[in-house]
């Protein structure tokens, strides 16, 4: 019984980590069709922002939940104004530009912090369930991921801001004709995506630590999740995370963590062969 | 002056050769003043935490030898190369050191991959090579001296120690490349030899950062202890997640690789971990205390590992052998090293084993405590039994390969 609970918690935690890794990318890629190859480095920057703030004496929760998203959000806004906005609609060019950006970020962070691992201990301590122990922080992350999804849905579905964003993404010319400023909407959306990524980077830092090159470990999973999810950014990401996270965890428990990763990739390949437009390209098409 | 045709031809030919070789002749004249020694260590990139301290200790050893008059009446000039954690630069710099600089010896290489990239190359250029890193064992080549410890030396002592302390059932987690696989086999062998068992072994690619499922699996397997041969930056997250789940209070952990990690993780995360190396900073001898003080102070290295200390030993071993051979000739130095060369330094006594070109060294078991290791037990003069099982350079001096040591379990 306790083993079943621990297994479920672990699946939940794998799903949460996929949601966190990919939600910012889902906003930037899903809404704006910008392939941000620097996504992994945005996560890395969030991690460094949180750790640096914490080491400077800022409260850990503020460092992770406020400093990290603010820093990366502002950085994202800057990048959007300087680079991305010149490249809307030019998919290959944005890929090149963001890839270059990722290399520059790795180089810059290496120069500033050195190519060594930094980290902080995870807060909240541990919890025993029957004969097992798990970190409370992992459960906290499940809560944060769920909260982010719900909040995102509420904003997009019920607020004027969400409506304008959705409208601009669907048809920017029409949205402009109705009196919105697409350029500003794009900038805000990109910054929000970057801020979500920074938040995820800050939240994951206590578990995995950060090195300048840690983005590489994250980016593949983020893209696989978002692309498997399909057009509906929130429900797509949620469903794809749930599916891939569950497959990964169950295979890891049954066999090894290498096979767990293999199973995740195989599942994504099969999924995209059957549903080239992603899960929400076929199902839940009217979802957000 | 009378010239016949033959003399004229001979002298102009010699002149042409001398002219063409001009810059080299001048350089060689200059080189008479110093003995060049190369160090190839990654001081940037992912391996820099090890590379920087190895460069520091090599510099220290060279300075000491020079202060005592150098070798053969000449000063040693240290040439440092930084291959930036990139194998391609290793071959480039090793070639440069051997051909352009014509160094007397090359010290360097951190990963086994980097060693295997330059070992054949230095053999071809007849340049003596010292590899000072602990590794999986099995290299058999008369041109190389491996001063670091191998699994038979450390794991053989570590496994019985922790089994006696904590219990017989071991769960092994290891990095997914040859070092991890070979070490895991040794752990299994010694666990069984001591009447215990390895309940499960899991391997992790070097970029894995999520150990959540593994930590739950370990709990389900209920071992008496966990043996870690995890390697590199990403794997440090295991220790964080292990502590975050409160497991460090539940199941004790021993490791063959947890070294510099002691600086990066916090005391709450690592206190109580047990390790075995050929050197620990906490060794309580005057020689080591002085050594640690200089390296901390003058070089600003926060924590010393076996890699850096064996680099220091390696340079001294080489210099002593040159003095003994009274020559820089490669074969004469090799023979001097094979003739029972030994160095007594911060890590204790290191003796070259002539059959394997590995070292007989002291092995220390240490316990992590507040960002340091306390030596809890030491085993004097451990032989490199694993490499010795496959390699005998006395009998087969022309061998040139790395054996994959078959561990019978």
XYZ file of C-alpha atoms in Angstrom:
697
model
C 0.000 0.000 0.000
C 2.649 2.498 1.021
C 4.631 1.385 -2.030
C 1.656 2.225 -4.266
C 1.381 5.684 -2.713
C 5.079 6.325 -3.135
C 4.899 5.157 -6.755
C 1.966 7.487 -7.427
C 3.797 10.368 -5.781
C 6.840 9.653 -7.893
C 4.732 9.650 -11.058
C 3.176 12.902 -9.932
C 6.577 14.366 -9.348
C 7.841 13.263 -12.793
C 4.763 14.832 -14.399
C 5.237 18.017 -12.396
C 8.837 18.274 -13.449
C 7.869 17.898 -17.127
C 5.152 20.520 -16.736
C 7.589 22.933 -15.110
C 10.266 22.294 -17.709
C 7.950 22.869 -20.634
C 5.307 25.387 -19.630
C 7.386 28.416 -20.535
C 8.316 26.834 -23.825
C 4.665 25.993 -24.445
C 3.777 29.666 -24.128
C 6.598 30.842 -26.363
C 6.419 28.076 -28.933
C 2.750 27.168 -28.686
C 1.392 30.714 -28.786
C 4.007 32.551 -30.780
C 5.498 29.812 -32.986
C 8.970 30.904 -31.949
C 11.300 27.956 -31.520
C 13.346 29.099 -28.561
C 16.469 26.952 -28.594
C 17.751 28.972 -25.636
C 14.947 27.546 -23.476
C 17.353 25.307 -21.573
C 19.576 28.315 -20.869
C 16.571 30.334 -19.645
C 16.044 27.529 -17.121
C 19.725 27.637 -16.237
C 19.563 31.412 -15.766
C 16.562 31.001 -13.457
C 18.552 28.515 -11.396
C 21.520 30.862 -11.134
C 19.289 33.811 -10.279
C 17.714 31.866 -7.403
C 20.997 30.500 -6.070
C 22.826 33.822 -6.330
C 20.011 35.666 -4.584
C 19.886 33.022 -1.862
C 23.650 33.204 -1.340
C 23.356 36.995 -1.065
C 21.005 36.488 1.860
C 17.596 36.655 0.203
C 14.966 34.335 1.668
C 14.978 31.054 -0.289
C 11.288 31.222 -1.182
C 11.571 34.766 -2.433
C 14.703 33.821 -4.373
C 12.950 30.939 -6.106
C 9.446 32.304 -6.515
C 10.152 35.994 -7.152
C 13.762 36.706 -8.071
C 14.171 33.861 -10.571
C 11.037 34.575 -12.661
C 11.587 38.351 -12.505
C 15.190 38.105 -13.666
C 14.493 35.744 -16.525
C 11.267 37.551 -17.423
C 13.120 40.852 -17.763
C 15.883 39.144 -19.685
C 13.234 37.589 -21.953
C 11.650 40.994 -22.566
C 15.046 42.382 -23.494
C 15.764 39.490 -25.850
C 12.361 39.879 -27.469
C 12.891 43.599 -28.100
C 16.452 43.214 -29.348
C 16.353 39.973 -31.298
C 13.145 38.019 -31.575
C 10.788 40.765 -32.768
C 12.808 41.190 -35.941
C 12.382 37.536 -36.743
C 8.656 36.762 -36.309
C 7.477 34.340 -38.952
C 11.020 33.360 -39.883
C 11.264 29.997 -38.180
C 14.771 29.012 -39.242
C 16.166 32.442 -38.441
C 14.704 32.419 -34.926
C 16.171 28.974 -34.369
C 19.604 30.207 -35.398
C 19.323 33.378 -33.357
C 18.153 31.622 -30.196
C 20.757 28.912 -30.609
C 23.415 31.595 -30.817
C 21.847 33.217 -27.775
C 22.070 29.924 -25.885
C 25.789 29.628 -26.660
C 26.375 33.220 -25.604
C 24.485 32.654 -22.349
C 26.473 29.515 -21.548
C 29.693 31.402 -22.246
C 28.681 34.426 -20.214
C 27.505 32.450 -17.204
C 30.685 30.354 -17.342
C 32.776 33.506 -17.238
C 30.839 34.926 -14.298
C 30.221 31.827 -12.177
C 32.822 29.401 -13.493
C 32.150 26.033 -14.980
C 31.401 24.384 -11.672
C 28.280 23.130 -9.992
C 26.445 25.412 -7.617
C 23.498 24.339 -5.582
C 21.354 24.810 -2.538
C 19.740 22.237 -0.307
C 16.078 21.506 -0.853
C 13.903 23.033 1.876
C 10.969 21.539 3.784
C 12.637 18.317 4.903
C 11.196 14.888 4.374
C 8.033 12.954 5.014
C 7.524 9.287 5.779
C 4.773 7.278 4.196
C 4.635 3.802 5.673
C 8.132 2.413 5.361
C 9.193 4.972 2.792
C 10.508 8.495 2.830
C 10.172 11.202 0.279
C 11.079 14.868 0.124
C 8.275 17.307 1.008
C 9.736 19.604 -1.597
C 8.849 17.148 -4.377
C 5.228 17.247 -3.255
C 5.399 21.029 -3.161
C 6.539 20.995 -6.811
C 3.538 18.884 -7.789
C 1.343 21.544 -6.194
C 3.150 24.376 -7.994
C 2.824 22.641 -11.372
C -0.889 22.081 -10.863
C -1.340 25.664 -9.703
C 0.487 27.025 -12.739
C -1.720 25.052 -15.108
C -4.923 26.155 -13.405
C -3.821 29.779 -13.139
C -2.740 29.808 -16.779
C -6.081 28.418 -17.826
C -7.989 30.951 -15.764
C -6.006 33.849 -17.194
C -6.404 32.742 -20.796
C -10.062 31.794 -20.420
C -11.504 34.496 -18.215
C -9.416 37.642 -18.374
C -9.345 40.396 -20.957
C -5.564 39.978 -21.176
C -5.973 36.302 -22.037
C -8.552 37.089 -24.670
C -6.305 39.678 -26.304
C -3.362 37.285 -26.241
C -5.354 34.470 -27.793
C -6.831 36.778 -30.401
C -3.445 38.188 -31.380
C -1.956 34.731 -31.734
C -4.836 33.553 -33.931
C -4.955 36.532 -36.218
C -2.710 39.435 -35.426
C -3.944 41.613 -38.313
C -7.527 41.328 -37.134
C -6.518 41.930 -33.543
C -4.625 45.033 -34.639
C -7.674 46.232 -36.589
C -9.700 45.902 -33.396
C -7.342 48.231 -31.562
C -4.732 46.069 -29.882
C -1.028 46.511 -30.337
C 0.310 43.111 -31.503
C 3.898 44.134 -30.964
C 3.242 44.816 -27.277
C 1.223 41.628 -26.924
C 4.071 39.587 -28.378
C 6.574 41.246 -26.067
C 4.456 40.578 -22.991
C 3.747 36.989 -24.011
C 7.413 36.284 -24.598
C 8.351 37.845 -21.277
C 5.669 35.793 -19.490
C 6.967 32.618 -21.136
C 10.494 33.517 -20.097
C 9.357 34.308 -16.544
C 7.616 30.926 -16.256
C 10.812 29.289 -17.479
C 12.836 31.229 -14.928
C 10.433 30.164 -12.190
C 10.873 26.539 -13.213
C 14.644 26.947 -13.276
C 14.613 28.427 -9.788
C 12.318 25.712 -8.443
C 14.365 22.876 -9.929
C 17.723 24.259 -8.771
C 17.590 22.748 -5.255
C 16.967 19.313 -6.711
C 19.453 19.224 -9.551
C 21.948 22.026 -8.869
C 23.100 24.228 -11.727
C 26.044 24.285 -14.097
C 26.259 26.608 -17.094
C 25.632 23.655 -19.396
C 22.664 22.196 -17.532
C 20.243 23.494 -20.179
C 21.232 20.662 -22.490
C 19.842 18.152 -20.020
C 16.460 19.912 -20.026
C 15.795 21.161 -23.516
C 15.084 17.869 -25.281
C 12.450 16.854 -22.736
C 10.841 20.274 -22.898
C 10.528 20.213 -26.674
C 9.303 16.605 -26.732
C 6.606 17.429 -24.215
C 5.421 20.582 -25.961
C 5.384 19.034 -29.431
C 3.660 15.875 -28.224
C 1.099 18.061 -26.522
C 0.107 19.838 -29.703
C -1.760 23.029 -30.363
C -3.556 23.544 -27.060
C -0.767 24.906 -24.929
C -2.064 24.188 -21.437
C -4.064 21.006 -21.789
C -1.623 19.706 -24.390
C 1.337 20.226 -22.090
C -0.565 18.741 -19.162
C -1.681 15.640 -21.048
C 1.694 15.050 -22.689
C 3.480 15.509 -19.356
C 1.109 13.081 -17.678
C 1.553 10.468 -20.373
C 5.321 10.753 -20.794
C 6.016 11.220 -17.076
C 3.984 8.144 -16.184
C 5.642 6.010 -18.849
C 9.092 7.198 -17.807
C 8.539 6.553 -14.096
C 6.853 3.173 -14.440
C 9.592 1.913 -16.772
C 12.257 3.244 -14.431
C 10.684 1.440 -11.493
C 10.254 -1.778 -13.442
C 13.677 -1.714 -15.115
C 16.362 0.981 -15.027
C 16.476 4.734 -15.430
C 18.167 4.348 -18.827
C 15.237 2.283 -20.064
C 12.936 4.860 -18.503
C 14.437 7.550 -20.732
C 14.285 5.200 -23.726
C 10.623 4.470 -23.051
C 9.872 8.200 -22.863
C 11.501 8.805 -26.241
C 9.895 5.768 -27.873
C 6.501 6.854 -26.558
C 7.039 10.330 -28.017
C 8.067 8.913 -31.409
C 5.081 6.576 -31.572
C 2.778 9.342 -30.429
C 3.960 11.736 -33.117
C 3.733 9.025 -35.775
C 0.093 8.401 -34.870
C -0.786 12.013 -34.054
C 1.541 14.249 -36.093
C -0.196 17.364 -34.781
C 0.279 16.294 -31.174
C -2.347 14.992 -28.777
C -4.500 18.083 -28.885
C -4.278 18.145 -32.680
C -6.754 15.258 -32.611
C -8.383 15.262 -29.196
C -9.631 18.156 -27.054
C -9.181 20.436 -30.044
C -11.126 23.265 -28.537
C -9.175 23.159 -25.285
C -6.656 25.811 -24.311
C 92.444 26.691 -49.320
C 92.265 23.881 -51.793
C 88.887 22.695 -52.861
C 88.136 19.630 -54.863
C 84.698 18.879 -56.144
C 83.881 16.313 -53.521
C 84.740 18.574 -50.586
C 82.858 21.445 -52.109
C 79.713 19.359 -52.506
C 79.944 18.025 -48.996
C 80.451 21.387 -47.397
C 77.667 23.135 -49.306
C 75.282 20.291 -48.469
C 76.135 20.588 -44.803
C 75.704 24.337 -45.017
C 72.304 23.932 -46.597
C 71.240 21.535 -43.880
C 72.537 23.855 -41.197
C 70.776 26.776 -42.845
C 67.486 24.952 -43.084
C 67.757 23.732 -39.545
C 68.891 27.120 -38.292
C 66.074 28.075 -35.942
C 65.991 24.605 -34.436
C 69.713 24.613 -33.750
C 69.389 27.882 -31.923
C 66.412 26.663 -29.949
C 68.238 23.484 -28.989
C 71.180 25.510 -27.757
C 68.820 27.525 -25.627
C 67.084 24.393 -24.443
C 70.328 23.144 -22.968
C 69.728 25.476 -20.037
C 66.437 23.958 -18.945
C 64.641 20.645 -18.874
C 61.193 21.030 -20.351
C 58.312 19.215 -18.744
C 54.723 19.364 -19.996
C 51.505 19.234 -18.017
C 48.240 18.663 -19.884
C 45.351 19.299 -17.520
C 41.885 20.734 -18.118
C 41.785 24.096 -16.371
C 38.579 25.090 -18.107
C 35.453 23.182 -19.013
C 33.668 20.557 -16.977
C 36.802 18.980 -15.481
C 38.384 22.222 -14.288
C 37.866 21.513 -10.574
C 40.356 18.684 -10.945
C 42.584 20.269 -13.595
C 43.227 23.441 -11.629
C 44.448 21.642 -8.546
C 46.608 19.309 -10.626
C 48.297 22.276 -12.292
C 48.833 23.824 -8.846
C 50.499 20.759 -7.350
C 52.591 20.208 -10.461
C 53.792 23.788 -10.233
C 54.564 23.285 -6.550
C 56.569 20.118 -7.207
C 58.548 21.756 -10.030
C 59.304 24.810 -7.863
C 60.522 22.591 -5.048
C 62.794 20.612 -7.360
C 64.160 23.799 -8.889
C 64.765 25.340 -5.471
C 66.824 22.264 -4.627
C 68.935 22.752 -7.726
C 66.817 21.207 -10.474
C 67.788 17.972 -12.194
C 71.200 17.242 -13.746
C 72.235 20.752 -12.855
C 69.476 22.270 -14.966
C 66.246 23.972 -13.991
C 62.933 22.424 -14.938
C 60.702 24.543 -17.138
C 57.030 23.644 -16.779
C 54.857 24.079 -19.867
C 51.147 23.931 -19.056
C 48.537 23.145 -21.694
C 44.810 23.538 -21.134
C 42.858 21.121 -23.353
C 39.562 22.679 -22.164
C 37.946 19.328 -21.337
C 38.098 18.520 -25.040
C 39.784 15.331 -26.265
C 40.745 16.880 -29.576
C 43.038 19.396 -27.838
C 44.700 16.587 -25.916
C 46.136 15.018 -29.053
C 47.090 18.424 -30.424
C 48.918 19.518 -27.275
C 50.554 16.133 -26.698
C 51.944 16.275 -30.237
C 53.145 19.812 -29.689
C 54.790 18.909 -26.382
C 56.517 15.871 -27.876
C 57.639 17.307 -31.209
C 57.930 21.079 -30.965
C 58.962 21.405 -27.324
C 60.651 17.987 -27.104
C 59.739 17.708 -23.446
C 61.388 15.123 -21.205
C 58.104 13.938 -19.763
C 54.372 14.620 -20.065
C 52.165 14.551 -16.988
C 48.460 14.768 -17.514
C 45.124 13.436 -18.613
C 42.132 13.282 -16.321
C 39.543 11.020 -17.915
C 40.457 7.591 -19.230
C 39.348 8.763 -22.654
C 41.904 11.565 -22.648
C 44.639 9.184 -21.512
C 43.850 6.699 -24.261
C 43.918 9.544 -26.788
C 47.478 10.580 -25.984
C 49.057 7.371 -24.666
C 49.697 5.775 -28.101
C 50.795 9.111 -29.475
C 53.414 9.712 -26.779
C 54.651 6.151 -27.173
C 55.111 6.763 -30.887
C 57.072 9.937 -30.196
C 59.144 8.166 -27.526
C 58.045 10.644 -24.878
C 57.658 9.420 -21.323
C 54.127 9.755 -19.926
C 52.774 9.965 -16.341
C 49.040 9.552 -15.736
C 48.275 10.569 -12.156
C 44.536 9.943 -11.894
C 42.688 7.140 -10.150
C 41.047 5.040 -12.837
C 39.607 1.596 -13.593
C 42.997 -0.109 -14.072
C 44.361 -2.344 -16.810
C 46.713 -0.099 -18.765
C 49.776 -2.113 -19.823
C 52.432 -0.073 -21.597
C 56.068 0.437 -20.662
C 56.052 4.100 -21.675
C 53.395 5.114 -19.141
C 53.406 5.268 -15.356
C 50.002 5.333 -13.650
C 50.407 6.718 -10.146
C 46.740 6.842 -9.123
C 44.846 4.126 -7.298
C 42.802 1.438 -9.050
C 39.616 -0.305 -7.822
C 41.388 -3.350 -6.416
C 43.335 -1.065 -4.118
C 40.483 1.069 -2.823
C 37.321 -1.016 -3.260
C 38.973 -4.049 -1.709
C 39.374 -2.106 1.523
C 36.230 -0.023 1.363
C 33.709 -2.846 0.902
C 34.701 -4.974 3.910
C 35.012 -1.849 6.048
C 31.487 -0.660 5.347
C 30.054 -4.168 5.454
C 31.461 -4.618 8.917
C 30.185 -1.210 9.952
C 26.724 -1.284 8.418
C 25.753 -4.698 7.073
C 26.042 -7.095 4.186
C 23.409 -5.969 1.671
C 24.694 -3.397 -0.811
C 22.814 -1.397 -3.440
C 25.245 -0.047 -6.057
C 24.627 3.061 -8.132
C 27.272 3.875 -10.722
C 28.056 6.049 -13.705
C 27.233 4.432 -17.027
C 30.678 4.132 -18.650
C 33.646 1.834 -18.260
C 34.811 3.211 -14.897
C 31.358 2.740 -13.353
C 30.806 -0.697 -14.823
C 34.219 -2.036 -13.804
C 33.984 -0.539 -10.315
C 30.496 -2.023 -9.869
C 31.927 -5.461 -10.713
C 34.670 -5.037 -8.117
C 32.106 -3.995 -5.529
C 30.117 -7.126 -6.280
C 33.189 -9.343 -6.112
C 34.396 -7.996 -2.778
C 30.879 -7.994 -1.344
C 30.571 -11.692 -2.146
C 34.097 -12.470 -0.946
C 33.113 -11.027 2.396
C 29.905 -13.007 2.658
C 27.589 -10.226 1.538
C 25.661 -9.476 -1.603
C 24.830 -6.678 -4.007
C 21.051 -6.625 -4.182
C 20.940 -4.402 -7.242
C 23.173 -2.278 -9.455
C 21.843 0.723 -11.360
C 23.815 2.678 -13.958
C 23.216 6.307 -14.881
C 24.359 8.203 -17.973
C 26.480 11.189 -16.993
C 23.743 13.762 -17.728
C 21.039 12.263 -15.499
C 19.874 14.701 -12.820
C 16.600 13.164 -11.661
C 17.164 10.398 -9.127
C 13.649 10.424 -7.596
C 12.581 6.986 -8.855
C 15.937 5.461 -7.947
C 15.716 6.744 -4.396
C 12.309 5.064 -4.056
C 13.678 1.856 -5.581
C 16.535 1.824 -3.109
C 14.028 2.135 -0.278
C 12.015 -0.750 -1.681
C 15.153 -2.929 -1.888
C 16.013 -2.125 1.768
C 19.805 -2.477 1.526
C 22.105 -2.042 4.503
C 24.102 0.527 2.577
C 24.379 2.286 -0.755
C 27.642 2.215 -2.713
C 28.004 5.122 -5.089
C 30.336 5.287 -8.078
C 28.534 8.283 -9.536
C 30.673 10.714 -11.512
C 30.491 14.344 -12.501
C 28.438 17.460 -12.068
C 24.979 16.145 -12.939
C 25.257 13.225 -10.543
C 25.792 15.517 -7.571
C 22.026 15.982 -7.582
C 21.720 12.415 -6.340
C 23.253 13.406 -3.003
C 20.970 16.445 -2.750
C 17.846 14.470 -3.533
C 18.990 11.664 -1.208
C 19.225 14.159 1.636
C 16.009 15.960 0.664
C 14.152 12.663 1.037
C 15.727 12.257 4.471
C 17.437 9.080 3.317
C 20.896 10.108 4.522
C 19.564 9.550 8.031
C 18.117 6.157 7.100
C 20.559 4.268 4.877
C 24.315 4.940 5.068
C 26.300 5.611 1.941
C 29.814 4.768 0.837
C 31.471 5.942 -2.359
C 34.502 5.353 -4.541
C 34.084 8.734 -6.210
C 32.732 11.220 -3.658
C 35.733 13.537 -3.422
C 35.560 17.169 -4.389
C 31.776 16.886 -4.040
C 32.421 17.483 -0.356
C 33.041 21.147 -1.149
C 29.894 21.573 -3.223
C 27.386 19.745 -1.045
C 26.462 20.865 2.451
C 27.484 19.120 5.682
C 23.858 18.062 6.314
C 23.951 16.311 2.953
C 27.290 14.534 3.173
C 28.166 14.006 6.861
C 28.779 10.321 7.480
C 29.590 9.279 3.906
C 32.523 6.865 3.833
C 35.093 6.896 1.027
C 38.429 5.264 0.148
C 41.200 6.974 -1.790
C 44.944 6.946 -2.178
C 44.974 10.362 -0.532
C 42.721 12.351 1.778
C 43.253 15.907 2.894
C 42.792 14.871 6.504
C 45.948 12.700 6.596
C 47.625 13.576 9.867
C 51.314 13.778 8.990
C 53.627 16.807 9.077
C 54.407 16.348 5.370
C 50.746 16.488 4.467
C 49.907 19.378 6.764
C 52.617 21.499 5.218
C 51.530 20.470 1.727
C 47.869 21.270 2.382
C 48.773 24.625 3.898
C 50.782 25.675 0.821
C 48.179 24.484 -1.658
C 45.341 26.174 0.226
C 47.254 29.365 0.859
C 49.541 30.046 -2.068
C 47.426 28.392 -4.753
C 43.954 29.055 -3.353
C 42.693 25.515 -3.925
C 39.863 24.870 -1.435
C 40.067 21.083 -1.308
C 42.703 18.608 -2.429
C 41.989 15.247 -4.002
C 44.014 12.171 -4.801
C 44.419 13.334 -8.402
C 46.328 16.456 -7.457
C 48.426 14.822 -4.764
C 49.426 11.952 -7.032
C 50.409 14.507 -9.668
C 52.738 15.972 -7.042
C 54.101 12.508 -6.247
C 54.415 11.710 -9.952
C 56.583 14.749 -10.690
C 58.864 13.940 -7.765
C 59.081 10.270 -8.758
C 60.141 11.321 -12.232
C 62.712 13.860 -11.001
C 64.240 11.362 -8.564
C 64.493 8.805 -11.351
C 66.236 11.305 -13.638
C 68.765 12.018 -10.881
C 69.273 8.307 -10.293
C 69.687 7.575 -14.009
C 71.849 10.671 -14.338
C 70.287 11.121 -17.769
C 67.154 12.340 -19.499
C 67.246 9.393 -21.871
C 63.805 7.848 -21.843
C 64.852 4.212 -21.455
C 67.344 5.031 -18.723
C 64.685 6.930 -16.771
C 62.185 4.095 -17.236
C 64.741 1.607 -15.956
C 65.471 3.829 -12.968
C 61.745 4.017 -12.203
C 61.438 0.243 -12.547
C 64.281 -0.203 -10.090
C 62.074 0.281 -7.059
C 61.624 4.037 -7.311
C 59.656 5.378 -4.376
C 58.553 8.751 -3.085
C 57.515 9.545 0.445
C 55.138 12.490 0.331
C 51.853 13.875 1.590
C 49.975 10.745 0.505
C 52.452 8.456 2.260
C 54.834 6.208 0.416
C 54.279 5.616 -3.295
C 56.398 2.912 -4.909
C 56.496 2.082 -8.607
C 55.551 -1.517 -9.302
C 57.953 -2.566 -12.097
C 55.650 -5.231 -13.511
C 52.660 -2.997 -14.127
C 54.040 0.558 -13.987
C 51.287 1.280 -11.475
C 52.013 2.189 -7.888
C 52.007 0.481 -4.550
C 50.369 3.068 -2.330
C 48.689 3.705 0.996
C 44.905 3.577 0.961
C 42.900 5.733 3.339
C 39.315 5.275 4.423
C 37.727 8.560 5.308
C 34.462 9.842 6.668
C 32.977 13.076 5.406
C 32.527 15.605 8.154
C 31.725 19.293 7.647
C 33.246 19.711 4.177
C 36.327 17.634 5.010
C 37.308 13.995 5.230
C 38.508 12.558 8.501
C 40.824 9.568 8.071
C 39.312 6.681 10.007
C 41.580 3.881 8.864
C 44.620 3.421 6.670
C 46.065 0.455 4.850
C 49.746 0.680 4.052
C 51.297 -0.283 0.727
C 48.439 -1.730 -1.296
C 49.511 -3.386 -4.546
C 47.724 -2.824 -7.866
C 46.475 -6.404 -7.915
C 43.878 -5.865 -10.610
C 46.307 -4.647 -13.251
C 48.917 -7.161 -12.077
C 46.498 -9.961 -12.905
C 46.619 -9.117 -16.601
C 49.832 -7.183 -17.131
C 53.485 -8.133 -16.710
C 55.826 -5.699 -18.388
C 58.886 -7.575 -17.131
C 57.827 -10.557 -19.184
C 56.228 -8.689 -22.088
C 57.941 -5.310 -22.319
C 56.384 -4.527 -25.681
C 52.766 -4.661 -24.574
C 50.744 -1.625 -25.485
C 47.072 -1.749 -24.569
C 44.465 -1.292 -21.883
C 43.065 -4.587 -20.681
C 39.458 -4.728 -19.649
C 39.906 -6.602 -16.425
C 37.531 -9.494 -16.166
C 36.216 -9.591 -12.623
C 35.056 -13.034 -11.649
C 32.043 -12.893 -9.361
